[in-house]
Short mmCIF file of C-alpha atoms in Angstrom, two decimals:
data_model
loop_
_atom_site.label_atom_id
_atom_site.label_comp_id
_atom_site.label_asym_id
_atom_site.label_seq_id
_atom_site.Cartn_x
_atom_site.Cartn_y
_atom_site.Cartn_z
CA MET A 1 4.18 31.66 20.39
CA ALA A 2 5.55 30.68 23.78
CA ILE A 3 3.82 27.67 25.31
CA THR A 4 3.39 27.73 29.06
CA LYS A 5 3.43 24.59 31.13
CA SER A 6 -0.19 24.98 32.18
CA LEU A 7 -1.52 25.51 28.65
CA SER A 8 0.62 23.07 26.70
CA ARG A 9 -0.58 19.75 25.43
CA HIS A 10 2.10 17.17 25.04
CA VAL A 11 2.69 14.24 22.66
CA LEU A 12 5.60 11.85 23.22
CA LEU A 13 7.02 9.98 20.21
CA ILE A 14 9.23 6.93 20.72
CA SER A 15 10.38 4.95 17.69
CA ALA A 16 12.71 2.04 17.14
CA PRO A 17 16.14 3.45 16.15
CA GLY A 18 15.81 2.75 12.42
CA TRP A 19 15.42 5.28 9.60
CA GLY A 20 12.40 3.53 8.11
CA HIS A 21 10.57 3.97 11.42
CA LEU A 22 11.83 7.48 12.15
CA LYS A 23 11.34 9.21 8.79
CA PRO A 24 7.52 8.97 8.62
CA LEU A 25 7.29 9.76 12.32
CA THR A 26 9.13 13.01 11.60
CA ALA A 27 6.39 13.92 9.13
CA LEU A 28 3.74 13.07 11.71
CA ALA A 29 5.49 15.25 14.30
CA ALA A 30 5.15 18.17 11.89
CA LYS A 31 1.47 17.33 11.36
CA PHE A 32 0.83 17.59 15.11
CA VAL A 33 2.10 21.15 15.44
CA HIS A 34 0.63 22.34 12.14
CA GLU A 35 -2.80 20.99 13.05
CA GLN A 36 -2.76 22.34 16.61
CA PRO A 37 0.00 24.92 17.22
CA ASP A 38 -0.27 24.68 21.01
CA ILE A 39 0.89 21.05 21.02
CA ILE A 40 4.44 20.30 22.09
CA VAL A 41 6.01 17.15 20.64
CA THR A 42 8.87 15.43 22.42
CA PHE A 43 10.59 13.17 19.89
CA ILE A 44 13.16 10.80 21.40
CA VAL A 45 16.01 9.89 19.03
CA THR A 46 19.61 8.70 19.06
CA SER A 47 22.40 11.16 18.33
CA ASP A 48 23.36 9.28 15.15
CA PHE A 49 20.03 10.12 13.54
CA ARG A 50 19.62 13.65 14.87
CA PRO A 51 21.26 15.53 11.93
CA LYS A 52 19.14 13.66 9.38
CA LEU A 53 15.98 14.21 11.41
CA GLU A 54 16.69 17.94 11.71
CA LYS A 55 17.14 18.16 7.96
CA GLU A 56 13.97 16.14 7.41
CA LEU A 57 11.98 18.43 9.70
CA ASP A 58 13.16 21.53 7.83
CA ALA A 59 11.19 20.40 4.78
CA PHE A 60 7.88 20.81 6.62
CA PHE A 61 8.36 24.40 7.80
CA ASN A 62 8.70 27.69 5.97
CA ASN A 63 11.21 30.29 7.11
CA ASP A 64 8.53 32.16 9.06
CA GLU A 65 7.43 29.02 10.94
CA GLN A 66 10.50 28.61 13.16
CA SER A 67 8.51 29.11 16.36
CA LEU A 68 6.16 26.35 15.26
CA LYS A 69 9.06 24.05 14.48
CA ASP A 70 10.49 24.79 17.93
CA ASN A 71 7.46 23.04 19.41
CA ILE A 72 9.10 19.79 18.29
CA ARG A 73 11.77 18.89 20.81
CA LEU A 74 14.36 16.40 19.54
CA LEU A 75 15.58 14.72 22.70
CA HIS A 76 18.35 12.23 22.14
CA VAL A 77 19.54 9.71 24.64
CA GLY A 78 23.16 9.41 23.57
CA GLY A 79 25.15 7.78 20.78
CA PHE A 80 25.43 4.05 20.36
CA GLU A 81 27.70 1.99 18.14
CA GLY A 82 26.90 -1.31 16.48
CA ASN A 83 24.08 -2.79 14.46
CA LEU A 84 20.38 -2.52 15.22
CA MET A 85 20.30 -5.48 17.59
CA GLU A 86 23.36 -4.23 19.47
CA ILE A 87 22.08 -0.71 20.05
CA PHE A 88 18.50 -1.66 20.81
CA GLN A 89 19.04 -2.61 24.45
CA PRO A 90 21.13 0.43 25.46
CA TYR A 91 18.63 2.63 23.62
CA CYS A 92 15.81 1.17 25.70
CA GLN A 93 17.89 1.69 28.84
CA GLY A 94 18.34 5.33 27.87
CA LEU A 95 14.57 5.65 27.52
CA ALA A 96 14.12 4.17 30.98
CA GLU A 97 16.42 6.84 32.39
CA ILE A 98 14.68 9.79 30.75
CA TYR A 99 11.00 8.84 30.96
CA PRO A 100 10.57 9.34 34.75
CA ALA A 101 11.67 12.97 34.31
CA ILE A 102 9.19 13.42 31.46
CA TYR A 103 6.36 12.04 33.57
CA ALA A 104 7.42 14.09 36.60
CA GLU A 105 7.19 17.27 34.47
CA GLU A 106 10.85 18.12 34.99
CA ALA A 107 13.25 19.99 32.74
CA LEU A 108 14.88 17.60 30.27
CA HIS A 109 18.61 17.46 29.67
CA CYS A 110 19.43 16.44 26.11
CA ALA A 111 22.71 14.68 25.34
CA THR A 112 23.59 17.71 23.17
CA GLY A 113 23.74 19.83 26.31
CA ARG A 114 20.47 21.59 25.57
CA VAL A 115 17.97 21.85 28.41
CA TYR A 116 14.28 21.75 27.52
CA PRO A 117 12.02 23.53 30.03
CA ALA A 118 9.50 21.61 32.09
CA ILE A 119 6.07 21.07 30.53
CA SER A 120 3.05 18.97 31.40
CA LYS A 121 3.25 15.18 31.27
CA PRO A 122 2.30 13.59 27.93
CA ASP A 123 -1.34 13.34 26.93
CA VAL A 124 -0.53 10.37 24.69
CA ILE A 125 2.50 8.29 23.72
CA LEU A 126 3.18 6.84 20.27
CA LEU A 127 5.42 3.80 20.70
CA ASP A 128 6.93 1.38 18.21
CA PRO A 129 5.46 -2.10 18.84
CA PHE A 130 8.96 -3.60 18.86
CA GLN A 131 9.52 -1.90 22.22
CA LEU A 132 7.59 -4.03 24.68
CA ASP A 133 10.20 -3.46 27.39
CA THR A 134 9.69 0.28 27.03
CA LEU A 135 5.92 -0.15 27.18
CA HIS A 136 6.28 -2.04 30.46
CA MET A 137 8.69 0.59 31.80
CA ILE A 138 6.19 3.36 30.99
CA ARG A 139 3.36 1.46 32.65
CA LYS A 140 5.52 0.86 35.72
CA VAL A 141 6.20 4.60 36.05
CA SER A 142 2.82 6.05 35.07
CA GLY A 143 0.40 3.14 35.21
CA LYS A 144 -2.36 3.42 32.63
CA THR A 145 -2.82 7.15 33.11
CA ILE A 146 -1.29 7.89 29.70
CA PRO A 147 -2.61 6.07 26.61
CA ILE A 148 0.04 4.20 24.61
CA ILE A 149 -0.69 3.92 20.88
CA ALA A 150 1.25 1.49 18.68
CA TRP A 151 3.11 3.28 15.87
CA ASN A 152 3.13 0.93 12.87
CA THR A 153 5.27 1.68 9.81
CA ALA A 154 5.14 -1.81 8.27
CA ALA A 155 2.83 -2.88 5.46
CA LEU A 156 -0.55 -3.49 7.06
CA ASN A 157 -1.22 -6.75 5.26
CA ALA A 158 2.18 -8.19 6.26
CA PHE A 159 1.66 -7.05 9.85
CA LEU A 160 -1.75 -8.72 9.84
CA ARG A 161 -0.17 -11.92 8.53
CA LEU A 162 2.44 -12.01 11.30
CA PHE A 163 0.34 -10.94 14.25
CA GLY A 164 -3.31 -11.08 13.27
CA PRO A 165 -6.01 -13.69 13.92
CA GLU A 166 -6.23 -16.77 11.74
CA SER A 167 -9.70 -15.70 10.59
CA PHE A 168 -8.01 -12.93 8.56
CA GLY A 169 -5.18 -15.10 7.25
CA GLY A 170 -2.89 -14.29 10.19
CA LEU A 171 -0.65 -16.74 12.01
CA GLY A 172 -2.55 -16.36 15.28
CA ASN A 173 -0.81 -16.78 18.63
CA VAL A 174 2.46 -18.34 17.51
CA GLY A 175 3.97 -18.24 20.99
CA LEU A 176 1.14 -20.26 22.49
CA LYS A 177 1.21 -22.74 19.61
CA ALA A 178 4.97 -23.19 19.96
CA GLU A 179 4.64 -23.73 23.71
CA ILE A 180 2.03 -26.46 23.23
CA ILE A 181 4.06 -28.25 20.54
CA ALA A 182 7.25 -27.98 22.62
CA LYS A 183 5.55 -29.67 25.57
CA GLU A 184 4.21 -32.43 23.34
CA THR A 185 7.45 -33.09 21.45
CA GLY A 186 10.27 -31.94 23.72
CA ARG A 187 11.64 -29.75 20.93
CA SER A 188 12.95 -26.22 21.39
CA LYS A 189 10.16 -23.64 21.63
CA HIS A 190 12.36 -21.15 19.75
CA GLU A 191 12.94 -23.60 16.89
CA ILE A 192 9.24 -24.37 16.63
CA ALA A 193 8.29 -20.69 16.67
CA MET A 194 10.73 -19.97 13.83
CA GLU A 195 9.04 -22.67 11.75
CA LEU A 196 5.57 -21.35 12.58
CA TYR A 197 6.52 -17.79 11.67
CA ASP A 198 8.03 -18.94 8.37
CA PRO A 199 5.96 -21.97 7.28
CA GLU A 200 6.57 -23.98 4.11
CA THR A 201 3.60 -26.36 4.25
CA GLY A 202 1.90 -25.22 1.06
CA GLU A 203 -1.18 -24.00 2.92
CA LEU A 204 -3.21 -21.48 0.93
CA VAL A 205 -3.37 -18.08 2.65
CA GLU A 206 -6.00 -15.45 1.89
CA LEU A 207 -5.37 -11.99 3.30
CA PRO A 208 -7.82 -9.11 2.75
CA GLY A 209 -7.19 -7.41 -0.58
CA LEU A 210 -4.45 -9.82 -1.69
CA PRO A 211 -4.51 -12.64 -4.23
CA PRO A 212 -4.38 -16.13 -2.64
CA MET A 213 -0.78 -17.17 -1.88
CA TYR A 214 0.84 -20.33 -0.57
CA ASP A 215 2.44 -19.84 2.85
CA TYR A 216 5.97 -20.26 1.47
CA GLU A 217 5.43 -17.38 -0.97
CA PHE A 218 5.85 -15.00 1.97
CA SER A 219 9.55 -16.04 2.04
CA ALA A 220 10.97 -14.85 -1.26
CA GLN A 221 14.59 -15.45 -0.24
CA HIS A 222 16.68 -17.42 2.20
CA GLU A 223 18.37 -15.22 4.78
CA ASP A 224 21.77 -16.46 3.60
CA VAL A 225 21.26 -14.59 0.31
CA ILE A 226 20.29 -11.32 1.93
CA SER A 227 22.93 -8.87 3.10
CA LEU A 228 21.67 -6.68 5.90
CA THR A 229 23.42 -3.34 6.27
CA ILE A 230 22.25 -1.27 9.18
CA PRO A 231 22.74 2.50 8.72
CA LEU A 232 23.53 4.27 11.95
CA GLY A 233 22.30 7.72 11.01
CA ASN A 234 25.46 8.81 9.19
CA ASP A 235 24.83 8.26 5.47
CA ASN A 236 28.09 6.40 4.96
CA ASN A 237 28.27 4.61 8.30
CA PHE A 238 27.15 1.04 7.76
CA SER A 239 27.42 -1.99 10.00
CA ASN A 240 27.67 -4.49 7.16
CA GLY A 241 26.15 -7.87 7.80
CA GLY A 242 26.43 -7.46 11.56
CA LEU A 243 22.80 -8.34 12.00
CA SER A 244 22.96 -11.49 9.91
CA ALA A 245 24.60 -13.79 12.43
CA ASP A 246 22.04 -13.09 15.13
CA LEU A 247 19.06 -12.59 12.82
CA PRO A 248 16.97 -15.66 13.78
CA LYS A 249 17.32 -15.14 17.53
CA GLY A 250 16.99 -11.36 17.42
CA PHE A 251 14.20 -11.36 14.86
CA MET A 252 12.25 -13.91 16.88
CA ARG A 253 12.53 -11.73 19.97
CA LEU A 254 11.26 -8.71 18.03
CA LEU A 255 8.31 -10.71 16.72
CA LYS A 256 7.38 -11.85 20.22
CA LEU A 257 7.69 -8.32 21.57
CA SER A 258 5.52 -6.92 18.78
CA LEU A 259 2.74 -9.46 19.32
CA ARG A 260 2.55 -8.71 23.04
CA SER A 261 2.81 -4.95 22.47
CA LEU A 262 -0.13 -5.03 20.09
CA LYS A 263 -2.19 -6.83 22.72
CA GLU A 264 -1.27 -4.41 25.50
CA CYS A 265 -1.40 -1.06 23.69
CA ASP A 266 -4.46 1.21 23.71
CA GLY A 267 -4.82 1.45 19.93
CA ILE A 268 -2.83 1.73 16.73
CA ILE A 269 -1.89 4.51 14.33
CA ALA A 270 -0.49 3.31 11.02
CA LEU A 271 0.70 4.39 7.59
CA GLY A 272 -2.22 2.72 5.84
CA ASN A 273 -4.81 4.51 3.76
CA ALA A 274 -8.38 3.45 3.04
CA THR A 275 -8.13 4.62 -0.58
CA PHE A 276 -4.99 2.54 -1.10
CA ASP A 277 -6.16 -0.58 0.75
CA PRO A 278 -9.77 -0.40 2.00
CA ALA A 279 -10.10 -4.12 2.79
CA ILE A 280 -7.07 -4.24 5.08
CA CYS A 281 -8.08 -1.07 6.96
CA GLU A 282 -11.49 -2.55 7.66
CA ALA A 283 -9.87 -5.79 8.83
CA TYR A 284 -7.73 -3.85 11.32
CA ARG A 285 -10.76 -2.10 12.79
CA THR A 286 -12.38 -5.49 13.32
CA TRP A 287 -9.17 -6.97 14.73
CA PHE A 288 -8.66 -4.16 17.23
CA ALA A 289 -12.39 -4.20 18.08
CA LEU A 290 -12.95 -1.77 20.99
CA ARG A 291 -9.51 -0.19 20.63
CA PRO A 292 -9.20 2.56 18.00
CA ALA A 293 -7.25 2.17 14.75
CA TYR A 294 -6.20 5.22 12.73
CA PHE A 295 -4.75 5.26 9.21
CA VAL A 296 -2.78 8.42 8.41
CA GLY A 297 -0.76 7.54 5.32
CA PRO A 298 0.91 8.68 3.26
CA LEU A 299 3.35 10.75 5.30
CA SER A 300 5.66 12.38 2.78
CA LYS A 301 7.21 15.78 2.23
CA PRO A 302 5.03 18.48 0.67
CA ASP A 303 5.96 19.05 -2.97
CA ASP A 304 6.73 22.74 -2.47
CA ALA A 305 9.16 21.92 0.35
CA LYS A 306 11.36 19.30 -1.25
CA ASP A 307 14.01 21.79 -2.40
CA LEU A 308 14.34 23.49 0.99
CA THR A 309 16.74 20.88 2.35
CA ALA A 310 18.68 20.18 -0.83
CA SER A 311 22.30 19.11 -0.32
CA SER A 312 25.16 19.19 -2.81
CA ASN A 313 24.42 15.53 -3.53
CA ASP A 314 20.80 16.42 -4.30
CA THR A 315 21.97 19.13 -6.67
CA GLU A 316 24.28 16.73 -8.52
CA VAL A 317 21.43 14.26 -8.92
CA LYS A 318 19.02 16.92 -10.15
CA VAL A 319 21.52 18.11 -12.76
CA PHE A 320 21.97 14.52 -13.94
CA LEU A 321 18.20 13.99 -14.14
CA ASP A 322 17.73 17.25 -16.05
CA THR A 323 20.39 16.12 -18.52
CA ILE A 324 18.71 12.75 -19.02
CA GLN A 325 15.37 14.45 -19.51
CA LYS A 326 16.81 16.66 -22.25
CA SER A 327 18.55 13.79 -24.04
CA HIS A 328 16.02 10.98 -23.53
CA GLY A 329 12.76 12.68 -22.57
CA ASP A 330 10.26 12.13 -19.76
CA TYR A 331 9.85 8.67 -18.24
CA SER A 332 13.19 7.43 -19.56
CA LEU A 333 15.24 6.52 -16.47
CA LEU A 334 15.33 3.44 -14.24
CA TYR A 335 16.11 3.95 -10.54
CA ILE A 336 17.41 0.93 -8.59
CA SER A 337 17.53 0.88 -4.80
CA PHE A 338 17.11 -1.80 -2.14
CA GLY A 339 16.67 0.62 0.74
CA SER A 340 18.96 1.27 3.67
CA ILE A 341 19.07 -2.26 5.11
CA PHE A 342 18.79 -4.97 2.45
CA TRP A 343 21.01 -5.96 -0.43
CA PRO A 344 20.72 -9.20 -2.47
CA ILE A 345 23.82 -11.39 -2.28
CA GLY A 346 25.01 -13.18 -5.40
CA GLU A 347 25.27 -12.51 -9.10
CA SER A 348 21.60 -11.76 -9.80
CA VAL A 349 21.77 -8.02 -9.18
CA TRP A 350 24.89 -7.64 -11.33
CA LYS A 351 23.23 -9.56 -14.16
CA ILE A 352 20.24 -7.21 -14.05
CA ILE A 353 22.44 -4.10 -14.08
CA GLU A 354 24.37 -5.57 -17.00
CA VAL A 355 21.12 -6.01 -18.94
CA VAL A 356 20.08 -2.42 -18.18
CA LEU A 357 23.42 -1.11 -19.46
CA ASN A 358 23.25 -3.24 -22.60
CA MET A 359 19.73 -1.94 -23.30
CA LYS A 360 21.12 1.61 -22.91
CA ILE A 361 18.49 2.59 -20.37
CA PRO A 362 19.46 5.66 -18.28
CA LEU A 363 20.14 4.49 -14.74
CA ILE A 364 20.57 5.70 -11.17
CA LEU A 365 21.86 2.96 -8.88
CA SER A 366 21.94 3.30 -5.10
CA TYR A 367 24.91 1.17 -4.07
CA SER A 368 27.63 1.23 -1.42
CA PRO A 369 30.82 -0.84 -1.79
CA LYS A 370 30.42 -1.65 1.91
CA ARG A 371 27.39 -3.78 1.01
CA ALA A 372 28.87 -5.99 -1.69
CA GLU A 373 31.80 -6.00 -4.12
CA MET A 374 30.79 -5.04 -7.64
CA PRO A 375 32.47 -6.98 -10.49
CA SER A 376 35.29 -4.89 -11.95
CA HIS A 377 34.00 -5.06 -15.53
CA LEU A 378 30.62 -3.73 -14.43
CA HIS A 379 32.23 -0.98 -12.39
CA LYS A 380 34.17 0.12 -15.47
CA GLN A 381 31.03 0.05 -17.62
CA LEU A 382 29.14 2.24 -15.16
CA GLU A 383 32.02 4.70 -14.86
CA ALA A 384 32.26 4.97 -18.64
CA SER A 385 28.52 5.49 -19.11
CA ASP A 386 27.31 9.08 -19.36
CA ILE A 387 23.71 7.96 -18.76
CA SER A 388 24.41 6.11 -15.50
CA LEU A 389 24.95 7.45 -11.99
CA VAL A 390 25.98 5.41 -8.93
CA LEU A 391 25.30 6.89 -5.48
CA GLU A 392 26.20 5.59 -2.04
CA TRP A 393 23.17 7.39 -0.63
CA ALA A 394 20.44 8.40 -3.05
CA PRO A 395 18.07 11.35 -2.42
CA GLN A 396 15.00 9.26 -3.18
CA ASP A 397 12.54 12.16 -2.97
CA VAL A 398 14.45 14.04 -5.65
CA ILE A 399 14.74 11.03 -7.96
CA LEU A 400 11.14 9.87 -7.68
CA GLY A 401 9.87 13.42 -7.99
CA HIS A 402 11.61 14.09 -11.32
CA SER A 403 9.72 13.57 -14.57
CA ALA A 404 12.74 11.81 -16.14
CA THR A 405 12.24 8.86 -13.79
CA ALA A 406 10.15 6.14 -15.41
CA TRP A 407 10.48 3.08 -13.18
CA PHE A 408 11.72 2.18 -9.71
CA LEU A 409 13.31 -1.26 -9.24
CA THR A 410 12.79 -1.75 -5.52
CA HIS A 411 12.87 -4.36 -2.77
CA CYS A 412 9.35 -3.14 -2.00
CA GLY A 413 9.97 -1.95 1.54
CA ASN A 414 6.99 -0.05 2.87
CA ASN A 415 8.61 3.40 2.84
CA SER A 416 9.83 2.92 -0.73
CA VAL A 417 6.39 1.75 -1.85
CA THR A 418 4.71 4.73 -0.17
CA GLU A 419 7.13 7.21 -1.73
CA SER A 420 6.86 5.60 -5.15
CA VAL A 421 3.06 5.63 -5.11
CA SER A 422 2.95 9.22 -3.81
CA SER A 423 5.31 10.27 -6.63
CA GLY A 424 3.45 8.36 -9.34
CA VAL A 425 6.42 6.17 -10.30
CA PRO A 426 5.49 2.54 -11.15
CA MET A 427 7.66 -0.24 -9.79
CA ILE A 428 9.60 -3.33 -10.76
CA THR A 429 9.61 -5.30 -7.53
CA TRP A 430 12.31 -7.60 -6.18
CA PRO A 431 11.01 -8.62 -2.73
CA LEU A 432 13.57 -10.02 -0.32
CA SER A 433 12.09 -10.41 3.15
CA ALA A 434 9.82 -8.99 5.87
CA ASP A 435 6.76 -7.20 4.42
CA GLN A 436 8.23 -7.00 0.92
CA PRO A 437 6.69 -10.14 -0.71
CA VAL A 438 3.23 -9.03 0.40
CA ASN A 439 3.80 -5.51 -0.90
CA ALA A 440 5.04 -6.86 -4.23
CA ALA A 441 1.97 -9.08 -4.67
CA TYR A 442 -0.37 -6.22 -3.83
CA MET A 443 1.32 -3.75 -6.21
CA SER A 444 1.60 -6.15 -9.14
CA SER A 445 -1.53 -8.32 -8.85
CA THR A 446 -4.18 -6.33 -6.98
CA LEU A 447 -3.40 -2.78 -8.13
CA ASN A 448 -1.60 -3.55 -11.43
CA ILE A 449 0.92 -0.74 -10.93
CA ALA A 450 4.08 -2.86 -10.91
CA TYR A 451 5.90 -5.83 -12.38
CA GLU A 452 7.30 -8.50 -10.07
CA LEU A 453 10.58 -10.35 -10.57
CA PHE A 454 10.13 -14.05 -9.79
CA GLU A 455 13.35 -15.57 -11.11
CA THR A 456 15.39 -13.72 -8.46
CA ARG A 457 13.74 -15.81 -5.73
CA ARG A 458 15.69 -18.36 -3.68
CA GLY A 459 14.98 -21.21 -1.29
CA PRO A 460 11.25 -21.71 -0.71
CA GLY A 461 10.63 -18.82 -3.07
CA LEU A 462 11.43 -21.18 -5.95
CA LEU A 463 8.50 -23.45 -5.15
CA PRO A 464 5.48 -23.18 -7.51
CA LEU A 465 3.47 -20.00 -6.95
CA HIS A 466 -0.31 -20.07 -6.67
CA GLN A 467 -0.64 -17.98 -9.84
CA GLY A 468 0.93 -20.83 -11.81
CA ILE A 469 4.53 -19.64 -12.09
CA LYS A 470 7.46 -21.98 -11.30
CA PRO A 471 10.67 -19.91 -11.02
CA GLN A 472 13.93 -21.49 -12.15
CA GLY A 473 16.26 -19.10 -10.34
CA THR A 474 19.13 -19.37 -12.85
CA LEU A 475 21.09 -16.41 -14.19
CA GLU A 476 19.80 -17.23 -17.67
CA ALA A 477 16.20 -17.13 -16.43
CA ILE A 478 16.85 -13.87 -14.58
CA GLU A 479 18.36 -12.28 -17.69
CA LYS A 480 15.40 -13.33 -19.83
CA GLU A 481 12.86 -12.15 -17.26
CA ILE A 482 14.34 -8.69 -16.73
CA GLN A 483 14.70 -8.16 -20.49
CA THR A 484 11.05 -9.06 -20.98
CA ILE A 485 9.90 -6.81 -18.13
CA LEU A 486 11.97 -3.84 -19.30
CA GLU A 487 10.59 -4.22 -22.82
CA LYS A 488 7.05 -4.31 -21.41
CA ALA A 489 7.78 -1.34 -19.15
CA TRP A 490 8.35 0.91 -22.17
CA SER A 491 5.44 -0.58 -24.13
CA PRO A 492 1.68 0.09 -23.97
CA ASP A 493 1.53 -2.43 -21.12
CA GLY A 494 3.85 -0.28 -19.02
CA VAL A 495 1.97 2.86 -20.01
CA GLN A 496 -1.22 1.28 -18.69
CA LYS A 497 0.41 0.51 -15.34
CA ARG A 498 1.61 4.11 -15.09
CA GLU A 499 -1.88 5.38 -15.88
CA ASN A 500 -3.35 3.06 -13.24
CA LEU A 501 -0.87 4.43 -10.73
CA HIS A 502 -1.48 8.08 -11.62
CA VAL A 503 -5.19 7.65 -10.92
CA LEU A 504 -4.32 6.21 -7.52
CA THR A 505 -1.63 8.83 -6.85
CA LYS A 506 -4.08 11.68 -7.37
CA LYS A 507 -6.45 10.14 -4.83
CA ILE A 508 -3.70 9.28 -2.34
CA ASN A 509 -2.16 12.74 -2.47
CA LYS A 510 -5.47 14.28 -1.46
CA ALA A 511 -5.41 12.30 1.79
CA TRP A 512 -4.10 15.28 3.78
CA ASN A 513 -6.37 17.88 2.17
CA ASP A 514 -8.84 19.49 4.54
CA ASN A 515 -11.44 16.78 3.95
CA GLY A 516 -8.99 14.03 3.00
CA GLU A 517 -9.15 10.62 4.65
CA ALA A 518 -5.83 10.86 6.48
CA ARG A 519 -6.63 14.36 7.77
CA ILE A 520 -10.03 13.20 9.04
CA GLU A 521 -8.43 10.17 10.73
CA PHE A 522 -5.77 12.36 12.33
CA ARG A 523 -8.34 14.81 13.65
CA LYS A 524 -10.28 11.91 15.17
CA PHE A 525 -7.07 10.85 16.90
CA LEU A 526 -6.46 14.36 18.22
CA LYS A 527 -10.04 14.74 19.43
CA ARG A 528 -9.79 11.54 21.43
CA PHE A 529 -6.26 11.72 22.80
CA VAL A 530 -5.17 15.39 22.62
CA PRO A 531 -8.43 17.34 22.96
CA ASN A 532 -8.56 21.14 22.97
#
């Protein structure tokens, strides 16, 4: 149906230009128009991500729902080159140029040449908390007439640790603490803040729903053993390691921006789920107090739509999985992926792949030569193996959704965890940084749906863990650990973890049913911010 300017209700979505932030927001955009077909969604993106986002959106709409899909307007602000830190500022500048026209209810000129007709100003804005400058720009243009809701894709417990109050195990106001210490000592405020955000004092931390952990356990690796590869929308277009050199300075700025954004926003909408993590959801409601907090996870593709956007790569993978299923049966394959940004530097990952090959476990490995150079002998082994497949970009939905897939060896990024849980695939976790160590602890210790690798840790991660483990970090220890875990994974112990997960998966996947928790939360959000 055609939406007139006077009748339309309008939601504006602004995410950080990273796939992990954009992908679930694409699902939420579809939820808006499915739930209330008279809503128009303006989704601001960069041109590099537009083709992937269009493909992602297709999965949520049947062929006869094109008019509904048209209510989602992908408005991109131009193409940018470089890594995440390099494109962030020009992206924010592009937002500053387009937002006044959105607020003034003018026609919008997309960088593709398309012109979107004028509609009413937004009823609500979902904004990534990394974008404090954009929040201030919006407030400068439109004051507080339009509510701004923080869009959080990170693991809730890790986010609470970084930005939450100390009463919940959070770090509190790190900026204020750093300022006080800097005045007292004459040291650099930036240097102090880095230490406060990444402490190694041995203090015991207790976050809601998590086992007790020493503060240094939140740093599983040193940054010098993590390769960061920033995908710029194109599957094979990586800026390899470009972020690494400026990581401390850039990361610190993002942390500061996020903390202030969370204080200044009008509420939060996050990928959490009360069935998955009831304690942390309750903690957020207490933390945000008078401001609303909504938990709408998981946001994944509907099962009956996953084949609608299949590419030739997807087809190749499905044929391979079907072949493995016929030759080895259900739950026979190991899938290894470290997401679109991280890759562990060093020999550890090659040692683990070598063990997998020697144990003759069917394997799909997501790996790009632009990330790291694979040893030649291992490359030859993989090429010669008819039960192994190496992909530069893996269709994760297809792999996790196939009954041949038994286990997912993952860095435990939040999107990967969500997709694995939604698909019922238990995990072998190798946390590297960010929210990953917290996710790994929650999956393996609290929920008992995963194994965690400890010998792959580096730096402070090798200090004694609260649960009594003292990693050695040698290749010999890594080899022994992964062999033990893989043997357990295909034993009754692994079967029990899969059964635990399947119980949880059934509950989680009902979240968007008519009376599901996520659906109820979403309707509460709509009633408050986009009322009929």
